[in-house]
XYZ file of C-alpha atoms in Angstrom:
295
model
C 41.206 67.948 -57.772
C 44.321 69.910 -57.871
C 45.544 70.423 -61.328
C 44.055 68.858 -64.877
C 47.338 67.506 -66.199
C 49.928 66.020 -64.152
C 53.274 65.426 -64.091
C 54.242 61.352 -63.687
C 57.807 60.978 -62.179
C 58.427 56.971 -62.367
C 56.773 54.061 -64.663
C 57.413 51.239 -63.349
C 56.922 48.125 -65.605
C 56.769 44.214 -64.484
C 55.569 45.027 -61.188
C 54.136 42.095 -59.052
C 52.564 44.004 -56.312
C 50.001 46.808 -55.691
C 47.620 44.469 -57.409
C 47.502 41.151 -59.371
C 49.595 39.613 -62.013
C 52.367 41.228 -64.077
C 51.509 45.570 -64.010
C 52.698 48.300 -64.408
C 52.309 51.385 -62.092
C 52.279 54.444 -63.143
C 53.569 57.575 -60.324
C 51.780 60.963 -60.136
C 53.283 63.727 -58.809
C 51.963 65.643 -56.145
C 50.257 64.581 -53.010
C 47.502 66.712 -50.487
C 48.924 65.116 -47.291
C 52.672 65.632 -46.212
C 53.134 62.679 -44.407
C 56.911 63.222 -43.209
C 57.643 59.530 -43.726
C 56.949 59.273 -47.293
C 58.532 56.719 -49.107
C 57.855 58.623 -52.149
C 59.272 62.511 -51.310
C 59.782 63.309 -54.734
C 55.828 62.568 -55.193
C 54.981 65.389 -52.750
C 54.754 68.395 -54.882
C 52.671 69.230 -57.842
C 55.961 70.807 -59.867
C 58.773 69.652 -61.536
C 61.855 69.327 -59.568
C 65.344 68.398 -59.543
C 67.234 65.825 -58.181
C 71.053 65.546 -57.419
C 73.595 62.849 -57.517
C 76.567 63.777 -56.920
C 78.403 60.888 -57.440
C 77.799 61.806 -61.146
C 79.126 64.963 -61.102
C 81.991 65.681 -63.362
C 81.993 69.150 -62.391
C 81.252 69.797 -66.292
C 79.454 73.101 -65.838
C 76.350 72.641 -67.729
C 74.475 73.560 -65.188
C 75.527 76.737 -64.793
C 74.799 77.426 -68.290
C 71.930 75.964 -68.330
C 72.260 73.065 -70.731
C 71.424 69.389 -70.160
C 73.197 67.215 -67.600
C 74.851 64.309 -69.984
C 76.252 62.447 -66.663
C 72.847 62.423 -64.964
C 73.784 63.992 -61.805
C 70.962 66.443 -62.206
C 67.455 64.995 -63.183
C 64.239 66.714 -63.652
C 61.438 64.714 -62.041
C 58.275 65.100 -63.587
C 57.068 64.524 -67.008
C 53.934 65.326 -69.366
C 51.887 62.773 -70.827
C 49.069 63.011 -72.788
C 46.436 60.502 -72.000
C 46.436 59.006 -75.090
C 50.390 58.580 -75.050
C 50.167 57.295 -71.645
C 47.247 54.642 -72.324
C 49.833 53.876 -75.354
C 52.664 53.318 -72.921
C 50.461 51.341 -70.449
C 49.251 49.195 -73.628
C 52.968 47.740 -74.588
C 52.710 45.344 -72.170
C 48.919 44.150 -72.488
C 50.627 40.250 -73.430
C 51.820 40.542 -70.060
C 48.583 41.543 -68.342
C 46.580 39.098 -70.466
C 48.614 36.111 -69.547
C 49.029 36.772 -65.699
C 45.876 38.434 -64.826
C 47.526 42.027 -64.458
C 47.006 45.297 -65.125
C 47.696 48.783 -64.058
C 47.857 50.243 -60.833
C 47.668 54.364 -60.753
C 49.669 55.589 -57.828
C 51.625 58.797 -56.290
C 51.215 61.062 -55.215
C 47.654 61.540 -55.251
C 46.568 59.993 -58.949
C 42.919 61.160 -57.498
C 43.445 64.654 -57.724
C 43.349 64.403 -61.317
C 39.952 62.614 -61.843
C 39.595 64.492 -65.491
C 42.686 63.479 -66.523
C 42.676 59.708 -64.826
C 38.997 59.117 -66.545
C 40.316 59.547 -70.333
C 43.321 57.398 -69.361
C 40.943 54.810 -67.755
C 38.662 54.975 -71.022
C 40.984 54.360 -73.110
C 42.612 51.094 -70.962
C 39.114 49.614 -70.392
C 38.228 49.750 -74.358
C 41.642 46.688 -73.912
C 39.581 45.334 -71.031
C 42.783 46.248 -69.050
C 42.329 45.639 -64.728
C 42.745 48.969 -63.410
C 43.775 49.568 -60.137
C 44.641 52.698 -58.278
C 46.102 53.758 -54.852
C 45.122 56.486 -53.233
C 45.163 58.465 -49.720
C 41.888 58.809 -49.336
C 41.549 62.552 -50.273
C 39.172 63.667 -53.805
C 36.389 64.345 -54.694
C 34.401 61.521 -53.935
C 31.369 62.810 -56.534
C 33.471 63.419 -59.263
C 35.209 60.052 -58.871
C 32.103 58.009 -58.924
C 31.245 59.857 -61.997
C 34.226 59.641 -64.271
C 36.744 57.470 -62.656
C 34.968 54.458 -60.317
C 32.845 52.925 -63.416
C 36.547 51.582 -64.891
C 38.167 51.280 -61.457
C 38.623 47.409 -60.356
C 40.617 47.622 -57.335
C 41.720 50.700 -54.821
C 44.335 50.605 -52.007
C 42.835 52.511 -49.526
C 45.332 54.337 -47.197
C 44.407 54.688 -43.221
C 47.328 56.572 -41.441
C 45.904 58.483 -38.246
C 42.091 58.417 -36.985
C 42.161 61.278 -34.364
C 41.436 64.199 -36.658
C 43.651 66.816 -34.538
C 46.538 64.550 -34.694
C 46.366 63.724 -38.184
C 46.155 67.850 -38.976
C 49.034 68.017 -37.011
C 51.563 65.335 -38.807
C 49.996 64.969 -42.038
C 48.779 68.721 -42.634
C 45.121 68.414 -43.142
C 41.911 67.267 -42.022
C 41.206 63.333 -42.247
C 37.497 63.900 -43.030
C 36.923 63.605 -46.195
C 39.154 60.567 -45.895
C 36.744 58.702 -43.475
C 33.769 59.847 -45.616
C 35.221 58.406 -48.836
C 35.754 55.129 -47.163
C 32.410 54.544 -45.718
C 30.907 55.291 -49.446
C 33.271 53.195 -51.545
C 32.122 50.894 -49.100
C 29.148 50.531 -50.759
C 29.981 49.844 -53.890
C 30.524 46.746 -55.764
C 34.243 47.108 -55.865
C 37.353 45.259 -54.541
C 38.404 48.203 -51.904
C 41.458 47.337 -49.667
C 42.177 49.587 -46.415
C 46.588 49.609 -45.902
C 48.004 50.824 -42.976
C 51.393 52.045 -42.720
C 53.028 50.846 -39.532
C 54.725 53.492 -39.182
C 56.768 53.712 -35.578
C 55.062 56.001 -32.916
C 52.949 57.656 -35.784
C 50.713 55.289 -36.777
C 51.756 52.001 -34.881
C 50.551 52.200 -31.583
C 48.061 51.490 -29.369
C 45.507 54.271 -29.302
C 45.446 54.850 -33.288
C 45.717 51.319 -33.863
C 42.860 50.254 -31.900
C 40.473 53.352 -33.284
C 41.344 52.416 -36.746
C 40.105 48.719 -35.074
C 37.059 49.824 -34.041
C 36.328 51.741 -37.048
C 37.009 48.804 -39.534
C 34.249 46.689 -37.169
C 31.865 49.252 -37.051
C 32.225 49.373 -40.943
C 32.413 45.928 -41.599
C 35.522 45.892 -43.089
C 36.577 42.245 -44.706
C 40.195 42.439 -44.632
C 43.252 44.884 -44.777
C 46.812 44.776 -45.477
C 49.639 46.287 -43.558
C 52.692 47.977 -44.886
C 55.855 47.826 -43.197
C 57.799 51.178 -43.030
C 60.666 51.331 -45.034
C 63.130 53.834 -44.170
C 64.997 54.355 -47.569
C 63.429 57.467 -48.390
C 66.032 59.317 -46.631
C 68.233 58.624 -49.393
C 66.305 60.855 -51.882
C 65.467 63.773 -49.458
C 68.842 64.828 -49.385
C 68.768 65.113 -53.303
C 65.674 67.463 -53.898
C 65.979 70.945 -52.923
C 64.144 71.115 -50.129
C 63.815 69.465 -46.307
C 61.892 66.825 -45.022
C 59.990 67.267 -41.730
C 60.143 65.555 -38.622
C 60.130 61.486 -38.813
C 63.075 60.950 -41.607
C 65.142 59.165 -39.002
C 62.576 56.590 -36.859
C 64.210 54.095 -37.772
C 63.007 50.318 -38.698
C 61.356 47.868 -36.869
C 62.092 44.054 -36.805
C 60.021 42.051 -38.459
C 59.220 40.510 -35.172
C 58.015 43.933 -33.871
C 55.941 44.308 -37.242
C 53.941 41.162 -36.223
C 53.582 42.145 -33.136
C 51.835 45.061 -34.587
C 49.597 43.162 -36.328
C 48.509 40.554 -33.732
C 47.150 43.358 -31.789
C 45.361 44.859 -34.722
C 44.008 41.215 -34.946
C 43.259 41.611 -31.459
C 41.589 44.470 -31.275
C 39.361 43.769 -34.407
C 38.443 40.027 -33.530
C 38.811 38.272 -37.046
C 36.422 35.521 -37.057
C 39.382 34.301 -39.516
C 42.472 35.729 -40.479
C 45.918 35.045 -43.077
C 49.167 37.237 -41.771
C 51.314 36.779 -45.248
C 54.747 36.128 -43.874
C 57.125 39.237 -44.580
C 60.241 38.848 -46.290
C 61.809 42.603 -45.472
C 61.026 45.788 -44.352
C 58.700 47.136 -47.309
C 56.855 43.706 -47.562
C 52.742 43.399 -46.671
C 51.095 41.879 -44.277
C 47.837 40.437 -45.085
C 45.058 40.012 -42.954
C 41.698 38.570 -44.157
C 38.450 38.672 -42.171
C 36.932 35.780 -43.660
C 37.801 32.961 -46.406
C 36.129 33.686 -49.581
C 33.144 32.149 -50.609
């Protein structure tokens, strides 16, 4: 959607969430929405760009040369993979996937708005019978997806942030729209599609948004959803990159007891005819709730 090759900035390997079993998720860079909370604010930009730690410093003066930082206080985040050297990289670990039910789990960023690129990496993974899982804000190109990338796609993680369309221009930076629309097809297909909310304080958690993201899931039948706690740790890598974050760095956290009480009135609102809250352990921890027991 935005560019053909991207730039991943973190590979995470043995990672037991965003999906089943042992995976490994993979980090695009760049992002259409600008939530200000982002947990990921390196992930916002479709460049390459630096990060500083200056606890590393040694005051060496490569930098002003321009050679390579050897005590890592500068680091360039962003790198090029072909897909064939990424599927390779993904591949290492298919004893791990095979043996716990895992997989991989694309993620950003946006890993939608590169559909070309995502499809030969997806190809290739799928020839392993790898799972393939892939989170994603909502906003691509829903035809070109169901061409090239939803035939491999096992799982998505379906973000839901703000439902009033003016508000979520104004925080976020652009129409939900094609959000909603992608939703209500995927809903439709014969795929394991998981809405998340981010509970994020004042934002997203509270009463009005809450309850029309309610009233949407019941109108659209939706069978369960999970909800993300906010976690505020982001702030730490803002003030590396060269550049600001907007508004809502410094919200602050929420108890775990106020989390729940999130999510009760969620449950409230949407009238589960059954329901299973997973109980958090800390602040970045999901909360699970389940319309119905599976048959």
């Amino acid at each position: 959607m935005h560019k053909s090759e991207p730039l991943i900035f973190d590979i995470a390997k043995g990672s037991f969430v965003d999906g089943p079993g042992i995976r490994t998720t993979i980090f695009f860079k760049g992002c259409p929405l600008d939530c200000p909370w982002c947990h990921n604010p390196e992930s916002k930009s479709y460049e390459s760009e630096t990060m500083f730690y200056p606890e590393n410093c040694i005051e060496c003066g490569n930098c002003k040369v321009g050679r390579k930082c050897f005590a890592l206080a500068r680091r360039t985040v962003g790198k090029h993979f072909s897909p064939e050297h990424l599927g390779e990289v993904i591949l290492q670990d298919k004893s791990y996937y095979e043996t716990s039910g895992g997989g991989v789990t694309f993620s950003g960023g946006e890993p939608l708005s590169f559909i070309d690129y995502l499809s030969q990496v997806a190809l290739i993974l799928k020839e392993q019978d790898i799972h393939i899982a892939i989170q994603t804000s909502g906003h691509f190109n829903y035809r070109d997806f169901a061409l090239k990338v939803l035939p491999y796609t096992d799982t998505i993680y379906y973000d839901f942030k703000i439902m009033d369309n003016a508000t979520h221009k104004l925080h976020l930076g652009i129409s939900n729209s094609i959000i909603i629309a992608n939703f209500i097809q995927l809903q439709k297909q014969d795929i394991t599609l998981i809405p998340r909310i981010p509970l994020i304080p004042h934002y997203v958690a509270n009463q009005n948004n809450l309850s029309s993201i309610a009233t949407f899931f019941a109108e659209q039948n939706v069978q369960n959803c999970e909800f993300i706690y906010y976690n505020p740790s982001a702030q730490g890598k803002v003030s590396r990159l060269d550049r600001g974050m907007v508004e809502c760095v410094s919200v602050g956290s929420v108890s775990v007891e106020g989390n729940r009480r999130w999510v009760d009135y969620f449950k409230g609102r949407v009238r589960f005819s059954k329901s299973n809250l997973a109980e958090p352990k800390n602040d970045n921890s999901c909360a699970c709730v389940h319309t119905r027991s599976a048959e």
